[in-house]
Amino acid sequence: MTRRVLILAHTGREESMLAALEACVELHANNIVPVMYAEELADMTGYLGVSGVKMEILGRDVTLADIELVMVLGGDGTILRAAELVREYDVPLLGVNLGHVGFLAESEREELIQTVAAVVQRKYSVEERMCLDVVVKVAGKVVAHTWALNEVALEKGNRERMIEVVTEVDGRPLTSFGCDGVVMATPTGSTAYAFSAGGPVVWPGVEALLMVPISAHALFAKPLVVSPSSTLAVEVLSRNGAYGVIWCDGRRTVDLLPGSRIEVTRSSKPVNLARTQQSPFSERLVRKFELPVQGWRGPAEEVSQTPTTQLPIIKTTRPKTSLEGPPTGPVPPVPDLTVPPHESTYSGTTGFYGEDRT
């Protein structure tokens, strides 16, 4: 059976076209047919010249159903564009970073040959990444229905005016405030826009949804991490007349009038990312953000498993009261509080217990 790999590249950059040509040559040399879009192939051959490599055109010679894997050469934006193309076909994406950070990419430009070798030898695994299902409603009617891999970001449409919103989780309102926007993200998107807005970094293996306010003018406007089965919602209030706009992965956009409502849930359809390296996410975090880890010695090697250390238990002392133990001093006499009936001065109509009412 013929193996085919789709090459997606940012053909507006020379570095990307050179990497695409190199990948096509390596794949062809290993009996794998490289596939490209007609426009991107024309850009590459028109700029670099004819390579002599047998190529196939997506949409003319083959369809996405015939593709084993998509190799994306570029930054996170190029990978997000590729996700739009292949999400309905369950074709895995393998990113080679040519951008700045490239959190979605699996390898760097200098590792391109090794990455192609891993594809040739099928030494890659496929990882499912959660997506968001996004619904926009106005007056109870659905006006837009889309999705996002990283995040859906509600932003103010007027630069000079904050947007007023009320946030909601599982059908219950939380709080309202003025802000520059609200980001609702997946764990994959926790290192993107949500991270810049002050949200937490969530490991990809954690199933959760995030809600992160952007420059909120409020006392309680903290990032939230909720269950993946929860429903997040944000309503654009009309009290100041400001309108908003939502961006899904920075690519798909919808304008929002005051009174609009955005509902976000977990999508039933994920995006598949291919991985050639099995390094933990913490290692990728350190590498991508260039975090300082000098001085780390790591956990000490243990010859055998040590038992649980028995630490002393410190009991909290209680203050002594008059009920604890016998009295230590002389006991004062108890006064006789009994009032003889004939000496009672009570003038009401109710007699004391045992008194004659006549």
mmCIF file of C-alpha atoms in Angstrom:
data_model
loop_
_atom_site.group_PDB
_atom_site.id
_atom_site.type_symbol
_atom_site.label_atom_id
_atom_site.label_comp_id
_atom_site.label_asym_id
_atom_site.label_seq_id
_atom_site.Cartn_x
_atom_site.Cartn_y
_atom_site.Cartn_z
ATOM 1 C CA MET A 1 0.000 0.000 0.000
ATOM 2 C CA THR A 2 1.330 3.411 -1.000
ATOM 3 C CA ARG A 3 2.172 5.673 1.876
ATOM 4 C CA ARG A 4 1.444 9.394 1.474
ATOM 5 C CA VAL A 5 2.417 12.342 3.662
ATOM 6 C CA LEU A 6 0.914 15.774 3.169
ATOM 7 C CA ILE A 7 3.397 18.648 3.457
ATOM 8 C CA LEU A 8 1.935 21.957 4.634
ATOM 9 C CA ALA A 9 4.224 24.968 4.685
ATOM 10 C CA HIS A 10 4.093 28.740 4.996
ATOM 11 C CA THR A 11 5.185 29.418 1.401
ATOM 12 C CA GLY A 12 5.472 33.124 2.044
ATOM 13 C CA ARG A 13 8.794 32.460 3.791
ATOM 14 C CA GLU A 14 11.958 31.207 2.135
ATOM 15 C CA GLU A 15 12.975 29.109 5.148
ATOM 16 C CA SER A 16 9.646 27.300 5.074
ATOM 17 C CA MET A 17 9.914 26.503 1.353
ATOM 18 C CA LEU A 18 13.458 25.187 1.770
ATOM 19 C CA ALA A 19 12.319 22.939 4.648
ATOM 20 C CA ALA A 20 9.352 21.714 2.567
ATOM 21 C CA LEU A 21 11.590 20.804 -0.364
ATOM 22 C CA GLU A 22 14.029 19.002 1.932
ATOM 23 C CA ALA A 23 11.191 17.009 3.509
ATOM 24 C CA CYS A 24 9.785 16.064 0.095
ATOM 25 C CA VAL A 25 13.194 14.846 -1.119
ATOM 26 C CA GLU A 26 13.725 12.720 2.006
ATOM 27 C CA LEU A 27 10.233 11.204 1.844
ATOM 28 C CA HIS A 28 10.580 10.408 -1.866
ATOM 29 C CA ALA A 29 13.971 8.769 -1.232
ATOM 30 C CA ASN A 30 12.268 6.442 1.260
ATOM 31 C CA ASN A 31 9.392 5.430 -1.054
ATOM 32 C CA ILE A 32 6.814 7.698 0.565
ATOM 33 C CA VAL A 33 4.823 9.939 -1.782
ATOM 34 C CA PRO A 34 4.890 13.615 -0.735
ATOM 35 C CA VAL A 35 1.617 15.457 -1.290
ATOM 36 C CA MET A 36 1.079 19.221 -1.415
ATOM 37 C CA TYR A 37 -1.619 21.724 -2.279
ATOM 38 C CA ALA A 38 -1.362 22.962 -5.842
ATOM 39 C CA GLU A 39 -0.850 26.592 -4.781
ATOM 40 C CA GLU A 40 1.900 25.771 -2.301
ATOM 41 C CA LEU A 41 3.653 23.468 -4.757
ATOM 42 C CA ALA A 42 3.562 26.220 -7.384
ATOM 43 C CA ASP A 43 5.034 28.705 -4.917
ATOM 44 C CA MET A 44 7.816 26.323 -3.913
ATOM 45 C CA THR A 45 8.811 25.213 -7.423
ATOM 46 C CA GLY A 46 8.460 28.731 -8.778
ATOM 47 C CA TYR A 47 10.870 30.061 -6.191
ATOM 48 C CA LEU A 48 13.304 27.157 -5.816
ATOM 49 C CA GLY A 49 12.981 25.517 -9.240
ATOM 50 C CA VAL A 50 11.863 22.017 -10.243
ATOM 51 C CA SER A 51 13.276 19.366 -7.917
ATOM 52 C CA GLY A 52 12.545 16.245 -9.958
ATOM 53 C CA VAL A 53 10.693 14.679 -7.015
ATOM 54 C CA LYS A 54 7.454 12.947 -7.918
ATOM 55 C CA MET A 55 4.664 14.870 -6.181
ATOM 56 C CA GLU A 56 0.917 14.440 -5.897
ATOM 57 C CA ILE A 57 -1.631 17.213 -5.625
ATOM 58 C CA LEU A 58 -4.227 17.154 -2.851
ATOM 59 C CA GLY A 59 -7.701 17.431 -4.308
ATOM 60 C CA ARG A 60 -6.594 16.348 -7.782
ATOM 61 C CA ASP A 61 -4.627 13.120 -7.324
ATOM 62 C CA VAL A 62 -5.609 12.150 -3.765
ATOM 63 C CA THR A 63 -7.930 13.186 -0.950
ATOM 64 C CA LEU A 64 -7.295 13.631 2.767
ATOM 65 C CA ALA A 65 -8.692 10.145 3.327
ATOM 66 C CA ASP A 66 -5.615 8.791 1.499
ATOM 67 C CA ILE A 67 -3.134 10.659 3.714
ATOM 68 C CA GLU A 68 -1.300 8.839 6.504
ATOM 69 C CA LEU A 69 0.067 11.923 8.247
ATOM 70 C CA VAL A 70 0.359 15.698 7.778
ATOM 71 C CA MET A 71 3.780 17.258 8.318
ATOM 72 C CA VAL A 72 3.402 20.949 9.129
ATOM 73 C CA LEU A 73 6.405 23.224 8.627
ATOM 74 C CA GLY A 74 5.935 26.514 10.454
ATOM 75 C CA GLY A 75 4.818 27.991 13.741
ATOM 76 C CA ASP A 76 1.708 27.416 15.834
ATOM 77 C CA GLY A 77 -0.380 29.500 13.427
ATOM 78 C CA THR A 78 0.442 27.150 10.552
ATOM 79 C CA ILE A 79 -0.381 24.146 12.729
ATOM 80 C CA LEU A 80 -3.739 25.670 13.694
ATOM 81 C CA ARG A 81 -4.487 26.229 10.001
ATOM 82 C CA ALA A 82 -3.647 22.588 9.350
ATOM 83 C CA ALA A 83 -5.977 21.511 12.160
ATOM 84 C CA GLU A 84 -8.857 23.182 10.319
ATOM 85 C CA LEU A 85 -8.114 21.088 7.235
ATOM 86 C CA VAL A 86 -7.717 17.634 8.777
ATOM 87 C CA ARG A 87 -9.936 17.631 11.879
ATOM 88 C CA GLU A 88 -12.853 15.927 10.121
ATOM 89 C CA TYR A 89 -10.598 13.153 8.777
ATOM 90 C CA ASP A 90 -8.755 12.151 11.984
ATOM 91 C CA VAL A 91 -5.397 12.573 10.248
ATOM 92 C CA PRO A 92 -2.595 13.241 12.766
ATOM 93 C CA LEU A 93 -0.511 16.425 12.581
ATOM 94 C CA LEU A 94 3.262 16.452 13.061
ATOM 95 C CA GLY A 95 4.671 19.939 13.516
ATOM 96 C CA VAL A 96 8.216 21.079 12.793
ATOM 97 C CA ASN A 97 8.726 24.473 14.378
ATOM 98 C CA LEU A 98 9.998 27.273 12.175
ATOM 99 C CA GLY A 99 8.504 30.019 14.315
ATOM 100 C CA HIS A 100 9.277 31.581 17.690
ATOM 101 C CA VAL A 101 7.965 29.289 20.458
ATOM 102 C CA GLY A 102 5.977 26.644 18.607
ATOM 103 C CA PHE A 103 4.373 24.852 21.540
ATOM 104 C CA LEU A 104 2.276 22.680 19.230
ATOM 105 C CA ALA A 105 5.286 21.593 17.186
ATOM 106 C CA GLU A 106 6.998 18.319 17.971
ATOM 107 C CA SER A 107 10.495 19.158 16.723
ATOM 108 C CA GLU A 108 12.698 22.029 15.578
ATOM 109 C CA ARG A 109 14.084 22.893 12.130
ATOM 110 C CA GLU A 110 17.489 21.348 12.819
ATOM 111 C CA GLU A 111 15.763 18.036 13.636
ATOM 112 C CA LEU A 112 13.893 17.799 10.316
ATOM 113 C CA ILE A 113 15.887 14.854 8.932
ATOM 114 C CA GLN A 114 15.459 12.879 12.174
ATOM 115 C CA THR A 115 11.743 13.686 12.155
ATOM 116 C CA VAL A 116 11.334 12.402 8.604
ATOM 117 C CA ALA A 117 13.266 9.254 9.579
ATOM 118 C CA ALA A 118 10.831 8.670 12.455
ATOM 119 C CA VAL A 119 7.907 8.998 10.027
ATOM 120 C CA VAL A 120 9.526 6.572 7.591
ATOM 121 C CA GLN A 121 10.027 4.014 10.363
ATOM 122 C CA ARG A 122 6.578 4.716 11.845
ATOM 123 C CA LYS A 123 8.240 5.599 15.131
ATOM 124 C CA TYR A 124 5.570 8.034 16.233
ATOM 125 C CA SER A 125 2.569 7.928 18.506
ATOM 126 C CA VAL A 126 -0.734 9.782 18.185
ATOM 127 C CA GLU A 127 -2.095 11.927 20.994
ATOM 128 C CA GLU A 128 -5.668 13.229 21.155
ATOM 129 C CA ARG A 129 -6.069 16.893 22.113
ATOM 130 C CA MET A 130 -9.335 18.217 23.456
ATOM 131 C CA CYS A 131 -11.206 20.854 21.431
ATOM 132 C CA LEU A 132 -13.919 23.358 22.346
ATOM 133 C CA ASP A 133 -17.426 23.527 20.929
ATOM 134 C CA VAL A 134 -18.473 27.195 20.687
ATOM 135 C CA VAL A 135 -22.049 28.453 20.306
ATOM 136 C CA VAL A 136 -23.027 32.137 20.000
ATOM 137 C CA LYS A 137 -26.614 33.104 20.806
ATOM 138 C CA VAL A 138 -28.545 36.350 20.417
ATOM 139 C CA ALA A 139 -32.042 36.583 21.939
ATOM 140 C CA GLY A 140 -32.001 32.820 22.454
ATOM 141 C CA LYS A 141 -31.231 32.024 18.798
ATOM 142 C CA VAL A 142 -27.994 30.421 17.619
ATOM 143 C CA VAL A 143 -26.211 32.803 15.235
ATOM 144 C CA ALA A 144 -22.847 31.003 15.046
ATOM 145 C CA HIS A 145 -21.485 27.536 15.824
ATOM 146 C CA THR A 146 -17.755 26.832 15.582
ATOM 147 C CA TRP A 147 -14.849 25.163 17.426
ATOM 148 C CA ALA A 148 -11.342 25.819 18.743
ATOM 149 C CA LEU A 149 -8.248 23.788 19.579
ATOM 150 C CA ASN A 150 -6.478 26.402 21.717
ATOM 151 C CA GLU A 151 -9.063 28.912 22.895
ATOM 152 C CA VAL A 152 -12.052 31.102 22.180
ATOM 153 C CA ALA A 153 -11.249 34.671 23.181
ATOM 154 C CA LEU A 154 -13.955 37.256 23.814
ATOM 155 C CA GLU A 155 -12.449 40.720 23.358
ATOM 156 C CA LYS A 156 -13.802 44.248 23.499
ATOM 157 C CA GLY A 157 -14.700 45.770 20.168
ATOM 158 C CA ASN A 158 -14.165 49.389 21.283
ATOM 159 C CA ARG A 159 -10.602 50.253 22.140
ATOM 160 C CA GLU A 160 -11.680 53.206 24.296
ATOM 161 C CA ARG A 161 -14.298 51.311 26.318
ATOM 162 C CA MET A 162 -14.277 48.204 28.521
ATOM 163 C CA ILE A 163 -16.726 45.453 27.799
ATOM 164 C CA GLU A 164 -19.179 44.524 30.567
ATOM 165 C CA VAL A 165 -19.714 40.785 31.019
ATOM 166 C CA VAL A 166 -21.209 38.275 33.421
ATOM 167 C CA THR A 167 -19.559 34.853 33.681
ATOM 168 C CA GLU A 168 -21.346 31.561 34.248
ATOM 169 C CA VAL A 169 -20.421 27.949 35.015
ATOM 170 C CA ASP A 170 -22.922 25.084 34.701
ATOM 171 C CA GLY A 171 -25.918 27.373 34.364
ATOM 172 C CA ARG A 172 -25.156 29.442 37.474
ATOM 173 C CA PRO A 173 -23.818 33.019 37.343
ATOM 174 C CA LEU A 174 -20.525 33.730 39.112
ATOM 175 C CA THR A 175 -19.812 37.441 38.845
ATOM 176 C CA SER A 176 -19.960 40.422 36.499
ATOM 177 C CA PHE A 177 -17.222 42.927 35.775
ATOM 178 C CA GLY A 178 -15.754 45.254 33.211
ATOM 179 C CA CYS A 179 -12.723 43.924 31.347
ATOM 180 C CA ASP A 180 -10.806 43.788 28.104
ATOM 181 C CA GLY A 181 -12.084 40.274 27.492
ATOM 182 C CA VAL A 182 -12.339 36.660 28.671
ATOM 183 C CA VAL A 183 -10.412 33.644 27.377
ATOM 184 C CA MET A 184 -11.901 30.141 27.518
ATOM 185 C CA ALA A 185 -9.233 27.569 26.729
ATOM 186 C CA THR A 186 -8.258 23.910 26.609
ATOM 187 C CA PRO A 187 -5.148 22.493 28.328
ATOM 188 C CA THR A 188 -3.447 22.716 24.922
ATOM 189 C CA GLY A 189 -4.279 26.428 24.822
ATOM 190 C CA SER A 190 -3.170 27.048 28.407
ATOM 191 C CA THR A 191 0.308 27.975 27.125
ATOM 192 C CA ALA A 192 -1.057 30.373 24.492
ATOM 193 C CA TYR A 193 -3.402 33.361 24.961
ATOM 194 C CA ALA A 194 -4.625 32.156 28.368
ATOM 195 C CA PHE A 195 -1.023 32.035 29.601
ATOM 196 C CA SER A 196 -0.432 35.637 28.487
ATOM 197 C CA ALA A 197 -3.583 36.701 30.353
ATOM 198 C CA GLY A 198 -2.285 35.206 33.614
ATOM 199 C CA GLY A 199 -3.881 31.782 33.469
ATOM 200 C CA PRO A 200 -2.331 28.564 34.790
ATOM 201 C CA VAL A 201 -0.227 26.133 32.758
ATOM 202 C CA VAL A 202 -2.208 22.890 32.531
ATOM 203 C CA TRP A 203 -0.539 19.630 31.517
ATOM 204 C CA PRO A 204 -2.026 18.148 28.305
ATOM 205 C CA GLY A 205 -2.966 14.952 30.138
ATOM 206 C CA VAL A 206 -5.331 16.897 32.413
ATOM 207 C CA GLU A 207 -8.912 17.024 31.170
ATOM 208 C CA ALA A 208 -10.260 20.450 32.095
ATOM 209 C CA LEU A 209 -11.654 23.729 30.772
ATOM 210 C CA LEU A 210 -10.177 27.128 31.618
ATOM 211 C CA MET A 211 -11.742 30.577 31.994
ATOM 212 C CA VAL A 212 -9.284 33.472 32.272
ATOM 213 C CA PRO A 213 -10.376 37.151 32.482
ATOM 214 C CA ILE A 214 -8.290 39.735 30.620
ATOM 215 C CA SER A 215 -7.521 42.925 32.587
ATOM 216 C CA ALA A 216 -10.677 42.646 34.692
ATOM 217 C CA HIS A 217 -11.704 45.611 36.845
ATOM 218 C CA ALA A 218 -12.936 43.503 39.758
ATOM 219 C CA LEU A 219 -11.885 42.014 43.086
ATOM 220 C CA PHE A 220 -12.966 38.472 42.203
ATOM 221 C CA ALA A 221 -11.886 37.819 38.643
ATOM 222 C CA LYS A 222 -9.467 34.908 39.028
ATOM 223 C CA PRO A 223 -8.661 32.198 36.473
ATOM 224 C CA LEU A 224 -10.905 29.155 36.813
ATOM 225 C CA VAL A 225 -10.177 25.500 36.064
ATOM 226 C CA VAL A 226 -13.368 23.440 35.824
ATOM 227 C CA SER A 227 -14.482 19.950 34.891
ATOM 228 C CA PRO A 228 -14.340 18.973 31.199
ATOM 229 C CA SER A 229 -18.049 18.140 31.415
ATOM 230 C CA SER A 230 -18.918 21.666 32.578
ATOM 231 C CA THR A 231 -20.478 24.399 30.453
ATOM 232 C CA LEU A 232 -18.800 27.801 30.423
ATOM 233 C CA ALA A 233 -20.763 30.856 29.366
ATOM 234 C CA VAL A 234 -20.157 34.583 29.084
ATOM 235 C CA GLU A 235 -22.874 37.149 28.424
ATOM 236 C CA VAL A 236 -22.100 40.586 26.998
ATOM 237 C CA LEU A 237 -24.080 43.093 29.066
ATOM 238 C CA SER A 238 -25.751 46.078 27.428
ATOM 239 C CA ARG A 239 -25.475 48.593 30.287
ATOM 240 C CA ASN A 240 -22.617 50.548 28.696
ATOM 241 C CA GLY A 241 -23.404 49.820 25.049
ATOM 242 C CA ALA A 242 -20.002 48.254 24.307
ATOM 243 C CA TYR A 243 -19.869 45.444 21.795
ATOM 244 C CA GLY A 244 -17.396 42.588 21.522
ATOM 245 C CA VAL A 245 -15.805 40.118 19.161
ATOM 246 C CA ILE A 246 -14.733 36.496 19.606
ATOM 247 C CA TRP A 247 -11.691 34.862 18.030
ATOM 248 C CA CYS A 248 -11.349 31.078 17.813
ATOM 249 C CA ASP A 249 -7.657 30.131 17.658
ATOM 250 C CA GLY A 250 -7.022 33.619 16.264
ATOM 251 C CA ARG A 251 -8.486 32.529 12.905
ATOM 252 C CA ARG A 252 -12.295 32.416 12.991
ATOM 253 C CA THR A 253 -14.136 35.489 14.239
ATOM 254 C CA VAL A 254 -17.688 36.551 15.115
ATOM 255 C CA ASP A 255 -18.865 40.067 16.044
ATOM 256 C CA LEU A 256 -20.948 40.284 19.225
ATOM 257 C CA LEU A 257 -23.633 42.859 19.929
ATOM 258 C CA PRO A 258 -24.585 43.798 23.513
ATOM 259 C CA GLY A 259 -26.802 41.031 24.879
ATOM 260 C CA SER A 260 -24.938 38.246 23.055
ATOM 261 C CA ARG A 261 -24.129 34.997 24.838
ATOM 262 C CA ILE A 262 -21.227 32.601 24.257
ATOM 263 C CA GLU A 263 -21.518 28.990 25.453
ATOM 264 C CA VAL A 264 -18.443 26.748 25.484
ATOM 265 C CA THR A 265 -18.360 22.986 26.075
ATOM 266 C CA ARG A 266 -15.975 20.154 25.334
ATOM 267 C CA SER A 267 -16.175 19.072 21.715
ATOM 268 C CA SER A 268 -16.818 15.434 20.916
ATOM 269 C CA LYS A 269 -14.207 15.604 18.139
ATOM 270 C CA PRO A 270 -10.540 16.059 19.129
ATOM 271 C CA VAL A 271 -7.482 16.944 17.053
ATOM 272 C CA ASN A 272 -4.767 14.288 16.712
ATOM 273 C CA LEU A 273 -1.132 15.319 17.191
ATOM 274 C CA ALA A 274 1.689 12.978 16.262
ATOM 275 C CA ARG A 275 4.659 12.681 18.616
ATOM 276 C CA THR A 276 8.124 11.337 17.817
ATOM 277 C CA GLN A 277 9.543 12.126 21.262
ATOM 278 C CA GLN A 278 8.261 10.716 24.529
ATOM 279 C CA SER A 279 9.774 13.386 26.759
ATOM 280 C CA PRO A 280 7.554 14.680 29.596
ATOM 281 C CA PHE A 281 5.670 17.943 29.214
ATOM 282 C CA SER A 282 7.794 19.572 31.915
ATOM 283 C CA GLU A 283 10.855 19.108 29.695
ATOM 284 C CA ARG A 284 9.068 20.771 26.789
ATOM 285 C CA LEU A 285 8.002 23.616 29.063
ATOM 286 C CA VAL A 286 11.596 24.263 30.115
ATOM 287 C CA ARG A 287 12.864 24.060 26.544
ATOM 288 C CA LYS A 288 10.222 26.261 24.914
ATOM 289 C CA PHE A 289 10.284 29.003 27.560
ATOM 290 C CA GLU A 290 14.032 28.643 28.203
ATOM 291 C CA LEU A 291 13.392 28.389 31.948
ATOM 292 C CA PRO A 292 16.406 28.578 34.299
ATOM 293 C CA VAL A 293 17.045 25.222 35.968
ATOM 294 C CA GLN A 294 20.689 25.623 36.966
ATOM 295 C CA GLY A 295 21.503 24.062 40.321
ATOM 296 C CA TRP A 296 18.963 21.251 40.065
ATOM 297 C CA ARG A 297 20.390 17.981 41.383
ATOM 298 C CA GLY A 298 17.364 15.782 40.893
ATOM 299 C CA PRO A 299 15.935 13.134 43.219
ATOM 300 C CA ALA A 300 18.525 10.978 44.975
ATOM 301 C CA GLU A 301 18.761 7.354 43.895
ATOM 302 C CA GLU A 302 17.276 4.974 46.460
ATOM 303 C CA VAL A 303 18.572 1.415 46.797
ATOM 304 C CA SER A 304 15.303 0.188 48.310
ATOM 305 C CA GLN A 305 11.987 1.673 49.097
ATOM 306 C CA THR A 306 12.081 3.391 52.462
ATOM 307 C CA PRO A 307 9.177 2.947 54.862
ATOM 308 C CA THR A 308 6.982 5.833 55.890
ATOM 309 C CA THR A 309 8.792 7.946 58.482
ATOM 310 C CA GLN A 310 7.155 7.868 61.911
ATOM 311 C CA LEU A 311 7.132 11.496 63.001
ATOM 312 C CA PRO A 312 6.167 12.602 66.523
ATOM 313 C CA ILE A 313 2.588 13.777 66.914
ATOM 314 C CA ILE A 314 2.304 17.070 68.772
ATOM 315 C CA LYS A 315 -0.910 17.288 70.764
ATOM 316 C CA THR A 316 -2.621 20.616 71.120
ATOM 317 C CA THR A 317 -2.872 21.598 74.802
ATOM 318 C CA ARG A 318 -6.279 22.597 76.058
ATOM 319 C CA PRO A 319 -6.729 25.357 78.633
ATOM 320 C CA LYS A 320 -7.878 24.177 82.070
ATOM 321 C CA THR A 321 -11.445 24.996 83.095
ATOM 322 C CA SER A 322 -13.264 24.788 86.428
ATOM 323 C CA LEU A 323 -14.734 21.447 85.306
ATOM 324 C CA GLU A 324 -11.374 19.722 85.020
ATOM 325 C CA GLY A 325 -10.375 17.931 88.228
ATOM 326 C CA PRO A 326 -11.290 18.692 91.838
ATOM 327 C CA PRO A 327 -11.141 22.272 93.118
ATOM 328 C CA THR A 328 -7.740 23.281 94.367
ATOM 329 C CA GLY A 329 -8.832 26.009 96.834
ATOM 330 C CA PRO A 330 -11.572 26.552 99.419
ATOM 331 C CA VAL A 331 -15.075 26.101 98.068
ATOM 332 C CA PRO A 332 -17.210 29.224 98.610
ATOM 333 C CA PRO A 333 -20.574 28.628 100.294
ATOM 334 C CA VAL A 334 -23.611 28.460 98.030
ATOM 335 C CA PRO A 335 -26.165 31.151 98.987
ATOM 336 C CA ASP A 336 -29.750 30.122 99.784
ATOM 337 C CA LEU A 337 -31.853 31.598 96.985
ATOM 338 C CA THR A 338 -35.175 30.138 98.210
ATOM 339 C CA VAL A 339 -37.816 32.792 98.953
ATOM 340 C CA PRO A 340 -40.440 31.744 101.517
ATOM 341 C CA PRO A 341 -43.958 31.896 100.105
ATOM 342 C CA HIS A 342 -45.273 34.170 102.898
ATOM 343 C CA GLU A 343 -42.460 36.655 102.251
ATOM 344 C CA SER A 344 -42.995 36.835 98.483
ATOM 345 C CA THR A 345 -43.324 40.344 97.096
ATOM 346 C CA TYR A 346 -44.592 39.206 93.701
ATOM 347 C CA SER A 347 -47.707 41.235 92.824
ATOM 348 C CA GLY A 348 -48.707 39.576 89.530
ATOM 349 C CA THR A 349 -51.636 37.268 88.852
ATOM 350 C CA THR A 350 -49.527 34.149 88.351
ATOM 351 C CA GLY A 351 -48.486 32.503 91.570
ATOM 352 C CA PHE A 352 -45.196 30.792 92.187
ATOM 353 C CA TYR A 353 -45.108 27.069 91.971
ATOM 354 C CA GLY A 354 -46.737 25.658 95.119
ATOM 355 C CA GLU A 355 -48.398 28.960 96.184
ATOM 356 C CA ASP A 356 -52.103 29.360 96.864
ATOM 357 C CA ARG A 357 -53.623 31.700 94.237
ATOM 358 C CA THR A 358 -56.598 32.694 96.440
#
